[in-house]
Amino acid sequence: MIQKTPKVLLLEGIHTCAAERLRSVGYYVEAEGHSLSGQELVDRVQGFDALGIRSKTHMTEEVLQKLPQLRAIGAFCIGTNQIDLEYSNKDATCVFNAPYANTRSVAELVIGELVMLARKLGDRSSAAHRGVWMKSAAGSNEIRGKVLGIVGYGHIGSQLSILAEAMGLTVLYYDIIKKLPLGNARPVDTFEELLQQADFVSFHVPETPETKGMMGAGELGLMRKGTYLINASRGTVVDIPALSAHLKNGHLAGAAIDVFPKEPASNKERFESELQELENVILTPHIGGSTEEAQAAIGLEVAESFINFFEKGSTIGAVNFPNLDAPPVEEVPRILNVHLNTPGVLGKINSIVSAAGGNIRRQFLSTDAHIGYLIMDMGRSDVDRVASEISQLETSLRTHIILP
Ligand code: NAI
């Protein structure tokens, strides 16, 4: 029950900085360049306390059931669809990801696209490659002094806002939540207002029922003639046939699209879109967040989550677990207990502690619909006995001791 040096297995070629960081605190780490599945995955993960994966390793209920020792899974990426979050919650396996490590990469891509669209760089470059000289100032503009309308002023939208102001743009934004404007950016009251005022509209919203198709024919019609649209958020946000029509009839002067309603599953699959061949349209294969820097940042962020989890019991940033932070383990042992969230559990745990003549230094508890998570620092007591009795409660799912 006393936690030993954590053993971590990293699959799918996770950036080497993750293994380096984990080894720097003494963890045992093995790394593989590929993904695994089914029984092969189960066999390889046996004996490890934590597993790092990217998008290709599927942690299904069937796989998780056979890995009772596994305490944490790190999705070294943004999405967590490859993991059965509901089962891993009930099973008390804590799942971490790194949702914001590629924020800056997306914001930088959009900055590049603003200039590319305003100068028709995509078309001119490919023409030059084909031997066609397209020198002309007509329809080419500086972005300085133009209005950028940002839809969704979250992590990416607000970073973009700062970068865009530094390039001389005026920034307006629309968000459903009241957000503090950065620099000189200005919120607008309605989405429609933003569409009517902006020279460039850039989407940075999540995929929700409200954002699905939020940019349809009616909304595109509200944009001023000769303006530009950028979407590097989610493929369902913009109605592609409607966008295509507004580009073909010249209402919009260009668009940069990084995400699509239907994207190829791998680089081997062919990509089809009705935006192909249209003038001044930049199409990119969902690479907004795909940079070496973002991969390194993801590696470090998830490695740090593992370290906080094993050293302190912290679950901050976990996607399927009650989020709880705690100070470092000092002087006295710490008991971590994950239990079924039913009434009276804490009372039973406290009775065990008092019967053992123990002294609780501090306790932190957080719950969700299925489980409760307790972090408890114990002074003056037989911590092994207390933890063992707690682990035998029928509500207990996992119990560990971290020694100072
Ligand atoms: P975030 O959660 O920090 O910000 C999203 C913002 O959108 C929030 O401020 C939220 O209040 C706002 N919002 C939600 N619904 C809205 C609505 N109906 N109208 C207006 N605002 C609304 O998310 P973050 O990290 O900035 O990411 C934004 C998008 O970028 C996400 O969809 C994410 O999947 C996507 N993304 C794309 C990448 C790529 O490779 N192209 C890489 C990383 C993220």
GROMACS .gro file of C-alpha atoms and ligand atoms in nm:
model
  448
    1MET     CA    1   0.000   0.000   0.000
    2ILE     CA    2   0.299   0.228   0.057
    3GLN     CA    3   0.365   0.391  -0.276
    4LYS     CA    4   0.689   0.275  -0.437
    5THR     CA    5   0.888   0.460  -0.702
    6PRO     CA    6   0.634   0.502  -0.984
    7LYS     CA    7   0.684   0.302  -1.302
    8VAL     CA    8   0.572   0.481  -1.617
    9LEU     CA    9   0.527   0.339  -1.968
   10LEU     CA   10   0.512   0.589  -2.255
   11LEU     CA   11   0.375   0.472  -2.592
   12GLU     CA   12   0.331   0.635  -2.936
   13GLY     CA   13   0.659   0.830  -2.954
   14ILE     CA   14   0.577   1.084  -2.687
   15HIS     CA   15   0.826   1.374  -2.687
   16THR     CA   16   1.148   1.273  -2.510
   17CYS     CA   17   1.123   1.565  -2.268
   18ALA     CA   18   0.844   1.375  -2.085
   19ALA     CA   19   1.068   1.075  -2.008
   20GLU     CA   20   1.355   1.308  -1.919
   21ARG     CA   21   1.141   1.502  -1.673
   22LEU     CA   22   1.003   1.185  -1.510
   23ARG     CA   23   1.349   1.030  -1.482
   24SER     CA   24   1.482   1.353  -1.331
   25VAL     CA   25   1.266   1.286  -1.024
   26GLY     CA   26   1.375   0.922  -1.007
   27TYR     CA   27   1.080   0.752  -1.181
   28TYR     CA   28   1.133   0.432  -1.378
   29VAL     CA   29   1.035   0.502  -1.739
   30GLU     CA   30   1.009   0.284  -2.049
   31ALA     CA   31   0.917   0.437  -2.384
   32GLU     CA   32   0.797   0.290  -2.716
   33GLY     CA   33   0.749   0.459  -3.051
   34HIS     CA   34   0.423   0.284  -3.143
   35SER     CA   35   0.075   0.221  -3.012
   36LEU     CA   36  -0.055  -0.116  -2.891
   37SER     CA   37  -0.400  -0.267  -2.868
   38GLY     CA   38  -0.600  -0.545  -2.705
   39GLN     CA   39  -0.415  -0.821  -2.519
   40GLU     CA   40  -0.076  -0.697  -2.640
   41LEU     CA   41  -0.149  -0.363  -2.474
   42VAL     CA   42  -0.268  -0.530  -2.153
   43ASP     CA   43   0.045  -0.748  -2.135
   44ARG     CA   44   0.281  -0.457  -2.196
   45VAL     CA   45   0.120  -0.228  -1.937
   46GLN     CA   46   0.115  -0.489  -1.655
   47GLY     CA   47   0.325  -0.372  -1.362
   48PHE     CA   48   0.320  -0.003  -1.455
   49ASP     CA   49   0.157   0.262  -1.235
   50ALA     CA   50   0.109   0.516  -1.515
   51LEU     CA   51   0.068   0.499  -1.890
   52GLY     CA   52   0.127   0.773  -2.144
   53ILE     CA   53  -0.051   0.752  -2.480
   54ARG     CA   54  -0.151   0.976  -2.770
   55SER     CA   55  -0.458   0.929  -2.987
   56LYS     CA   56  -0.404   0.577  -3.127
   57THR     CA   57  -0.402   0.365  -2.809
   58HIS     CA   58  -0.756   0.278  -2.710
   59MET     CA   59  -0.809   0.238  -2.337
   60THR     CA   60  -1.143   0.061  -2.346
   61GLU     CA   61  -1.338  -0.080  -2.052
   62GLU     CA   62  -1.216  -0.427  -2.149
   63VAL     CA   63  -0.851  -0.318  -2.140
   64LEU     CA   64  -0.889  -0.114  -1.819
   65GLN     CA   65  -1.058  -0.404  -1.639
   66LYS     CA   66  -0.744  -0.610  -1.687
   67LEU     CA   67  -0.515  -0.338  -1.549
   68PRO     CA   68  -0.619  -0.289  -1.185
   69GLN     CA   69  -0.272  -0.167  -1.088
   70LEU     CA   70  -0.274   0.121  -1.335
   71ARG     CA   71  -0.343   0.443  -1.142
   72ALA     CA   72  -0.298   0.715  -1.402
   73ILE     CA   73  -0.324   0.760  -1.777
   74GLY     CA   74  -0.176   1.059  -1.952
   75ALA     CA   75  -0.323   1.156  -2.288
   76PHE     CA   76  -0.023   1.341  -2.433
   77CYS     CA   77  -0.256   1.530  -2.667
   78ILE     CA   78  -0.572   1.736  -2.646
   79GLY     CA   79  -0.849   1.483  -2.705
   80THR     CA   80  -0.941   1.203  -2.465
   81ASN     CA   81  -1.197   1.017  -2.684
   82GLN     CA   82  -0.959   0.718  -2.703
   83ILE     CA   83  -1.009   0.655  -2.330
   84ASP     CA   84  -1.329   0.525  -2.170
   85LEU     CA   85  -1.361   0.815  -1.927
   86GLU     CA   86  -1.677   0.689  -1.762
   87TYR     CA   87  -1.531   0.350  -1.680
   88SER     CA   88  -1.192   0.490  -1.576
   89ASN     CA   89  -1.374   0.724  -1.336
   90LYS     CA   90  -1.563   0.438  -1.172
   91ASP     CA   91  -1.242   0.236  -1.174
   92ALA     CA   92  -1.052   0.525  -1.007
   93THR     CA   93  -0.792   0.551  -1.282
   94CYS     CA   94  -0.702   0.917  -1.312
   95VAL     CA   95  -0.677   1.059  -1.667
   96PHE     CA   96  -0.476   1.371  -1.750
   97ASN     CA   97  -0.435   1.558  -2.078
   98ALA     CA   98  -0.278   1.884  -2.194
   99PRO     CA   99  -0.556   2.094  -2.342
  100TYR     CA  100  -0.373   2.425  -2.365
  101ALA     CA  101  -0.014   2.334  -2.450
  102ASN     CA  102  -0.061   2.421  -2.818
  103THR     CA  103  -0.246   2.750  -2.769
  104ARG     CA  104   0.037   2.967  -2.897
  105SER     CA  105   0.091   2.748  -3.204
  106VAL     CA  106  -0.270   2.802  -3.316
  107ALA     CA  107  -0.253   3.177  -3.251
  108GLU     CA  108   0.068   3.204  -3.456
  109LEU     CA  109  -0.084   3.009  -3.746
  110VAL     CA  110  -0.376   3.253  -3.759
  111ILE     CA  111  -0.142   3.554  -3.756
  112GLY     CA  112   0.039   3.406  -4.055
  113GLU     CA  113  -0.291   3.346  -4.231
  114LEU     CA  114  -0.408   3.705  -4.184
  115VAL     CA  115  -0.111   3.827  -4.390
  116MET     CA  116  -0.136   3.539  -4.637
  117LEU     CA  117  -0.503   3.612  -4.709
  118ALA     CA  118  -0.458   3.989  -4.734
  119ARG     CA  119  -0.175   3.942  -4.987
  120LYS     CA  120  -0.317   3.634  -5.165
  121LEU     CA  121   0.007   3.456  -5.089
  122GLY     CA  122  -0.121   3.101  -5.129
  123ASP     CA  123  -0.227   3.153  -5.491
  124ARG     CA  124   0.072   3.370  -5.582
  125SER     CA  125   0.319   3.123  -5.443
  126SER     CA  126   0.168   2.827  -5.623
  127ALA     CA  127   0.148   3.032  -5.945
  128ALA     CA  128   0.517   3.118  -5.915
  129HIS     CA  129   0.594   2.748  -5.860
  130ARG     CA  130   0.411   2.680  -6.186
  131GLY     CA  131   0.615   2.950  -6.364
  132VAL     CA  132   0.336   3.213  -6.363
  133TRP     CA  133   0.436   3.569  -6.264
  134MET     CA  134   0.141   3.732  -6.080
  135LYS     CA  135   0.286   4.074  -5.984
  136SER     CA  136   0.008   4.317  -5.895
  137ALA     CA  137  -0.093   4.537  -5.602
  138ALA     CA  138  -0.465   4.512  -5.684
  139GLY     CA  139  -0.661   4.352  -5.402
  140SER     CA  140  -0.350   4.326  -5.180
  141ASN     CA  141  -0.358   4.502  -4.845
  142GLU     CA  142  -0.163   4.554  -4.528
  143ILE     CA  143  -0.331   4.413  -4.220
  144ARG     CA  144  -0.231   4.717  -4.014
  145GLY     CA  145  -0.537   4.920  -3.920
  146LYS     CA  146  -0.783   4.643  -4.016
  147VAL     CA  147  -1.040   4.498  -3.776
  148LEU     CA  148  -1.001   4.142  -3.651
  149GLY     CA  149  -1.318   3.989  -3.504
  150ILE     CA  150  -1.244   3.699  -3.272
  151VAL     CA  151  -1.526   3.456  -3.192
  152GLY     CA  152  -1.444   3.281  -2.863
  153TYR     CA  153  -1.206   3.477  -2.638
  154GLY     CA  154  -1.059   3.179  -2.453
  155HIS     CA  155  -0.699   3.060  -2.441
  156ILE     CA  156  -0.636   3.083  -2.816
  157GLY     CA  157  -0.864   3.379  -2.891
  158SER     CA  158  -0.701   3.596  -2.624
  159GLN     CA  159  -0.343   3.502  -2.729
  160LEU     CA  160  -0.435   3.586  -3.087
  161SER     CA  161  -0.574   3.917  -2.965
  162ILE     CA  162  -0.238   4.021  -2.818
  163LEU     CA  163  -0.038   3.915  -3.122
  164ALA     CA  164  -0.283   4.083  -3.362
  165GLU     CA  165  -0.268   4.415  -3.175
  166ALA     CA  166   0.111   4.405  -3.199
  167MET     CA  167   0.066   4.379  -3.577
  168GLY     CA  168  -0.147   4.694  -3.577
  169LEU     CA  169  -0.495   4.541  -3.600
  170THR     CA  170  -0.795   4.660  -3.404
  171VAL     CA  171  -0.942   4.366  -3.214
  172LEU     CA  172  -1.310   4.304  -3.139
  173TYR     CA  173  -1.431   3.987  -2.978
  174TYR     CA  174  -1.752   3.803  -2.904
  175ASP     CA  175  -1.782   3.544  -2.629
  176ILE     CA  176  -2.083   3.400  -2.448
  177ILE     CA  177  -1.900   3.451  -2.117
  178LYS     CA  178  -1.787   3.791  -1.996
  179LYS     CA  179  -1.411   3.794  -2.053
  180LEU     CA  180  -1.155   4.050  -1.947
  181PRO     CA  181  -1.031   4.231  -2.260
  182LEU     CA  182  -0.653   4.222  -2.307
  183GLY     CA  183  -0.469   4.530  -2.435
  184ASN     CA  184  -0.708   4.749  -2.632
  185ALA     CA  185  -0.936   4.467  -2.748
  186ARG     CA  186  -1.307   4.542  -2.718
  187PRO     CA  187  -1.596   4.303  -2.658
  188VAL     CA  188  -1.911   4.338  -2.869
  189ASP     CA  189  -2.258   4.248  -2.745
  190THR     CA  190  -2.367   4.025  -3.029
  191PHE     CA  191  -2.216   3.787  -3.280
  192GLU     CA  192  -2.398   3.978  -3.557
  193GLU     CA  193  -2.230   4.303  -3.453
  194LEU     CA  194  -1.891   4.138  -3.480
  195LEU     CA  195  -1.967   3.999  -3.826
  196GLN     CA  196  -2.078   4.340  -3.951
  197GLN     CA  197  -1.768   4.524  -3.827
  198ALA     CA  198  -1.477   4.289  -3.891
  199ASP     CA  199  -1.240   4.267  -4.189
  200PHE     CA  200  -1.129   3.925  -4.067
  201VAL     CA  201  -1.344   3.689  -3.859
  202SER     CA  202  -1.155   3.412  -3.678
  203PHE     CA  203  -1.325   3.129  -3.486
  204HIS     CA  204  -1.186   2.996  -3.157
  205VAL     CA  205  -1.489   2.829  -3.001
  206PRO     CA  206  -1.530   2.471  -2.876
  207GLU     CA  207  -1.766   2.222  -3.041
  208THR     CA  208  -2.100   2.254  -2.864
  209PRO     CA  209  -2.462   2.232  -2.982
  210GLU     CA  210  -2.461   2.615  -2.999
  211THR     CA  211  -2.144   2.644  -3.209
  212LYS     CA  212  -2.243   2.367  -3.451
  213GLY     CA  213  -2.315   2.543  -3.778
  214MET     CA  214  -2.306   2.885  -3.606
  215MET     CA  215  -2.154   3.029  -3.926
  216GLY     CA  216  -2.417   2.950  -4.188
  217ALA     CA  217  -2.542   3.129  -4.501
  218GLY     CA  218  -2.726   3.397  -4.301
  219GLU     CA  219  -2.423   3.482  -4.089
  220LEU     CA  220  -2.188   3.481  -4.389
  221GLY     CA  221  -2.424   3.727  -4.556
  222LEU     CA  222  -2.377   3.966  -4.263
  223MET     CA  223  -2.003   3.993  -4.325
  224ARG     CA  224  -1.903   4.293  -4.534
  225LYS     CA  225  -1.807   4.233  -4.899
  226GLY     CA  226  -1.438   4.163  -4.950
  227THR     CA  227  -1.370   4.036  -4.599
  228TYR     CA  228  -1.206   3.713  -4.482
  229LEU     CA  229  -1.296   3.414  -4.268
  230ILE     CA  230  -1.059   3.192  -4.068
  231ASN     CA  231  -1.152   2.871  -3.887
  232ALA     CA  232  -0.893   2.676  -3.687
  233SER     CA  233  -1.136   2.570  -3.415
  234ARG     CA  234  -1.368   2.279  -3.499
  235GLY     CA  235  -1.486   2.156  -3.837
  236THR     CA  236  -1.856   2.175  -3.756
  237VAL     CA  237  -1.858   2.547  -3.673
  238VAL     CA  238  -1.865   2.674  -4.034
  239ASP     CA  239  -2.116   2.554  -4.294
  240ILE     CA  240  -1.874   2.461  -4.575
  241PRO     CA  241  -2.125   2.461  -4.868
  242ALA     CA  242  -2.244   2.809  -4.760
  243LEU     CA  243  -1.884   2.932  -4.730
  244SER     CA  244  -1.804   2.790  -5.070
  245ALA     CA  245  -2.102   2.977  -5.222
  246HIS     CA  246  -1.996   3.307  -5.061
  247LEU     CA  247  -1.639   3.265  -5.190
  248LYS     CA  248  -1.757   3.175  -5.542
  249ASN     CA  249  -1.990   3.474  -5.568
  250GLY     CA  250  -1.711   3.706  -5.448
  251HIS     CA  251  -1.882   3.816  -5.127
  252LEU     CA  252  -1.582   3.694  -4.929
  253ALA     CA  253  -1.228   3.770  -5.053
  254GLY     CA  254  -1.076   3.458  -4.904
  255ALA     CA  255  -1.071   3.204  -4.625
  256ALA     CA  256  -0.825   2.993  -4.428
  257ILE     CA  257  -0.964   2.663  -4.302
  258ASP     CA  258  -0.769   2.420  -4.083
  259VAL     CA  259  -1.054   2.200  -3.959
  260PHE     CA  260  -1.326   2.021  -4.154
  261PRO     CA  261  -1.655   1.841  -4.084
  262LYS     CA  262  -1.496   1.524  -4.221
  263GLU     CA  263  -1.121   1.483  -4.196
  264PRO     CA  264  -0.907   1.193  -4.325
  265ALA     CA  265  -0.823   0.946  -4.048
  266SER     CA  266  -0.459   0.929  -4.156
  267ASN     CA  267  -0.213   1.087  -4.400
  268LYS     CA  268  -0.273   0.792  -4.633
  269GLU     CA  269  -0.640   0.878  -4.687
  270ARG     CA  270  -0.736   1.128  -4.959
  271PHE     CA  271  -0.876   1.464  -4.853
  272GLU     CA  272  -1.183   1.598  -5.034
  273SER     CA  273  -1.346   1.938  -4.988
  274GLU     CA  274  -1.564   2.161  -5.200
  275LEU     CA  275  -1.327   2.446  -5.109
  276GLN     CA  276  -1.051   2.289  -5.318
  277GLU     CA  277  -0.953   2.495  -5.626
  278LEU     CA  278  -1.124   2.813  -5.498
  279GLU     CA  279  -0.932   3.139  -5.525
  280ASN     CA  280  -0.748   3.272  -5.217
  281VAL     CA  281  -0.851   2.982  -4.998
  282ILE     CA  282  -0.587   2.833  -4.770
  283LEU     CA  283  -0.658   2.474  -4.671
  284THR     CA  284  -0.444   2.311  -4.403
  285PRO     CA  285  -0.469   1.957  -4.258
  286HIS     CA  286  -0.568   2.038  -3.896
  287ILE     CA  287  -0.216   2.151  -3.810
  288GLY     CA  288  -0.303   2.457  -3.598
  289GLY     CA  289  -0.157   2.303  -3.287
  290SER     CA  290   0.098   2.076  -3.455
  291THR     CA  291   0.443   2.211  -3.377
  292GLU     CA  292   0.754   2.068  -3.214
  293GLU     CA  293   0.714   2.326  -2.939
  294ALA     CA  294   0.357   2.221  -2.867
  295GLN     CA  295   0.462   1.854  -2.854
  296ALA     CA  296   0.737   1.939  -2.605
  297ALA     CA  297   0.498   2.152  -2.400
  298ILE     CA  298   0.244   1.866  -2.396
  299GLY     CA  299   0.519   1.625  -2.286
  300LEU     CA  300   0.618   1.847  -1.997
  301GLU     CA  301   0.264   1.935  -1.892
  302VAL     CA  302   0.144   1.574  -1.862
  303ALA     CA  303   0.473   1.461  -1.701
  304GLU     CA  304   0.421   1.737  -1.443
  305SER     CA  305   0.064   1.613  -1.381
  306PHE     CA  306   0.200   1.260  -1.316
  307ILE     CA  307   0.459   1.399  -1.074
  308ASN     CA  308   0.204   1.607  -0.882
  309PHE     CA  309  -0.024   1.303  -0.869
  310PHE     CA  310   0.237   1.060  -0.734
  311GLU     CA  311   0.422   1.306  -0.510
  312LYS     CA  312   0.125   1.488  -0.357
  313GLY     CA  313  -0.190   1.310  -0.470
  314SER     CA  314  -0.291   1.619  -0.671
  315THR     CA  315  -0.548   1.557  -0.945
  316ILE     CA  316  -0.554   1.911  -1.081
  317GLY     CA  317  -0.611   1.896  -1.457
  318ALA     CA  318  -0.761   1.544  -1.448
  319VAL     CA  319  -1.051   1.508  -1.692
  320ASN     CA  320  -1.238   1.222  -1.519
  321PHE     CA  321  -1.163   1.269  -1.152
  322PRO     CA  322  -1.256   1.510  -0.873
  323ASN     CA  323  -0.995   1.787  -0.900
  324LEU     CA  324  -0.805   1.828  -0.576
  325ASP     CA  325  -0.473   1.991  -0.494
  326ALA     CA  326  -0.269   1.954  -0.178
  327PRO     CA  327   0.057   2.098  -0.044
  328PRO     CA  328   0.376   1.887  -0.064
  329VAL     CA  329   0.404   1.586   0.167
  330GLU     CA  330   0.614   1.704   0.463
  331GLU     CA  331   0.696   1.551   0.800
  332VAL     CA  332   0.396   1.316   0.821
  333PRO     CA  333   0.262   1.041   0.591
  334ARG     CA  334  -0.028   1.107   0.356
  335ILE     CA  335  -0.311   0.864   0.284
  336LEU     CA  336  -0.489   0.884  -0.050
  337ASN     CA  337  -0.828   0.715  -0.070
  338VAL     CA  338  -1.062   0.690  -0.366
  339HIS     CA  339  -1.406   0.564  -0.267
  340LEU     CA  340  -1.759   0.526  -0.391
  341ASN     CA  341  -1.947   0.849  -0.337
  342THR     CA  342  -2.209   0.727  -0.090
  343PRO     CA  343  -2.318   0.901   0.231
  344GLY     CA  344  -2.123   0.836   0.550
  345VAL     CA  345  -1.784   0.737   0.403
  346LEU     CA  346  -1.592   1.019   0.567
  347GLY     CA  347  -1.750   0.937   0.905
  348LYS     CA  348  -1.633   0.575   0.878
  349ILE     CA  349  -1.281   0.680   0.779
  350ASN     CA  350  -1.259   0.926   1.068
  351SER     CA  351  -1.379   0.655   1.311
  352ILE     CA  352  -1.097   0.427   1.194
  353VAL     CA  353  -0.846   0.706   1.255
  354SER     CA  354  -0.978   0.782   1.606
  355ALA     CA  355  -0.996   0.413   1.702
  356ALA     CA  356  -0.627   0.387   1.608
  357GLY     CA  357  -0.549   0.689   1.827
  358GLY     CA  358  -0.448   0.877   1.514
  359ASN     CA  359  -0.431   1.246   1.462
  360ILE     CA  360  -0.550   1.396   1.136
  361ARG     CA  361  -0.326   1.691   1.046
  362ARG     CA  362  -0.534   1.792   0.748
  363GLN     CA  363  -0.793   1.648   0.514
  364PHE     CA  364  -0.899   1.743   0.162
  365LEU     CA  365  -1.205   1.591  -0.002
  366SER     CA  366  -1.361   1.631  -0.343
  367THR     CA  367  -1.637   1.428  -0.503
  368ASP     CA  368  -1.815   1.379  -0.833
  369ALA     CA  369  -2.125   1.179  -0.920
  370HIS     CA  370  -1.958   0.838  -0.868
  371ILE     CA  371  -1.645   0.874  -0.660
  372GLY     CA  372  -1.498   1.066  -0.371
  373TYR     CA  373  -1.130   1.146  -0.338
  374LEU     CA  374  -0.974   1.201   0.002
  375ILE     CA  375  -0.623   1.326   0.080
  376MET     CA  376  -0.540   1.296   0.451
  377ASP     CA  377  -0.218   1.382   0.636
  378MET     CA  378  -0.172   1.171   0.945
  379GLY     CA  379   0.025   1.262   1.256
  380ARG     CA  380   0.101   1.026   1.550
  381SER     CA  381  -0.054   0.703   1.431
  382ASP     CA  382   0.011   0.363   1.287
  383VAL     CA  383  -0.045   0.476   0.930
  384ASP     CA  384  -0.013   0.124   0.784
  385ARG     CA  385  -0.292  -0.005   1.005
  386VAL     CA  386  -0.515   0.296   0.942
  387ALA     CA  387  -0.467   0.276   0.566
  388SER     CA  388  -0.521  -0.100   0.566
  389GLU     CA  389  -0.850  -0.068   0.756
  390ILE     CA  390  -0.964   0.215   0.529
  391SER     CA  391  -0.881   0.004   0.222
  392GLN     CA  392  -1.103  -0.275   0.360
  393LEU     CA  393  -1.413  -0.053   0.372
  394GLU     CA  394  -1.652  -0.179   0.108
  395THR     CA  395  -1.670   0.172  -0.035
  396SER     CA  396  -1.293   0.194  -0.093
  397LEU     CA  397  -1.164   0.164  -0.449
  398ARG     CA  398  -0.797   0.251  -0.400
  399THR     CA  399  -0.586   0.343  -0.097
  400HIS     CA  400  -0.220   0.446  -0.100
  401ILE     CA  401   0.029   0.591   0.143
  402ILE     CA  402   0.285   0.853   0.042
  403LEU     CA  403   0.571   0.868   0.292
  404PRO     CA  404   0.743   1.204   0.354
  405NAI     P1  405  -1.113   2.773  -2.462
  405NAI     O1  406  -1.207   2.683  -2.394
  405NAI     O2  407  -0.999   2.830  -2.386
  405NAI     O3  408  -1.193   2.895  -2.528
  405NAI     C1  409  -1.313   2.881  -2.597
  405NAI     C2  410  -1.393   3.009  -2.578
  405NAI     O4  411  -1.509   3.003  -2.659
  405NAI     C3  412  -1.439   3.029  -2.434
  405NAI     O5  413  -1.403   3.158  -2.390
  405NAI     C4  414  -1.591   3.013  -2.443
  405NAI     O6  415  -1.662   3.090  -2.349
  405NAI     C5  416  -1.617   3.058  -2.584
  405NAI     N1  417  -1.744   3.012  -2.640
  405NAI     C6  418  -1.808   2.894  -2.619
  405NAI     N2  419  -1.922   2.888  -2.688
  405NAI     C7  420  -1.932   3.005  -2.755
  405NAI     C8  421  -2.028   3.059  -2.844
  405NAI     N3  422  -2.139   2.990  -2.878
  405NAI     N4  423  -2.006   3.182  -2.892
  405NAI     C9  424  -1.896   3.253  -2.858
  405NAI     N5  425  -1.801   3.208  -2.774
  405NAI    C10  426  -1.819   3.085  -2.725
  405NAI     O7  427  -1.059   2.691  -2.588
  405NAI     P2  428  -0.926   2.715  -2.671
  405NAI     O8  429  -0.815   2.638  -2.612
  405NAI     O9  430  -0.907   2.860  -2.694
  405NAI    O10  431  -0.963   2.640  -2.808
  405NAI    C11  432  -1.060   2.693  -2.897
  405NAI    C12  433  -1.086   2.595  -3.009
  405NAI    O11  434  -0.967   2.566  -3.082
  405NAI    C13  435  -1.140   2.458  -2.962
  405NAI    O12  436  -1.246   2.419  -3.046
  405NAI    C14  437  -1.026   2.363  -2.988
  405NAI    O13  438  -1.072   2.233  -3.018
  405NAI    C15  439  -0.960   2.427  -3.110
  405NAI     N6  440  -0.821   2.389  -3.129
  405NAI    C16  441  -0.779   2.363  -3.257
  405NAI    C17  442  -0.649   2.325  -3.281
  405NAI    C18  443  -0.604   2.302  -3.419
  405NAI    O14  444  -0.511   2.225  -3.439
  405NAI     N7  445  -0.662   2.366  -3.518
  405NAI    C19  446  -0.553   2.307  -3.172
  405NAI    C20  447  -0.604   2.346  -3.042
  405NAI    C21  448  -0.735   2.382  -3.024
   0.00000   0.00000   0.00000
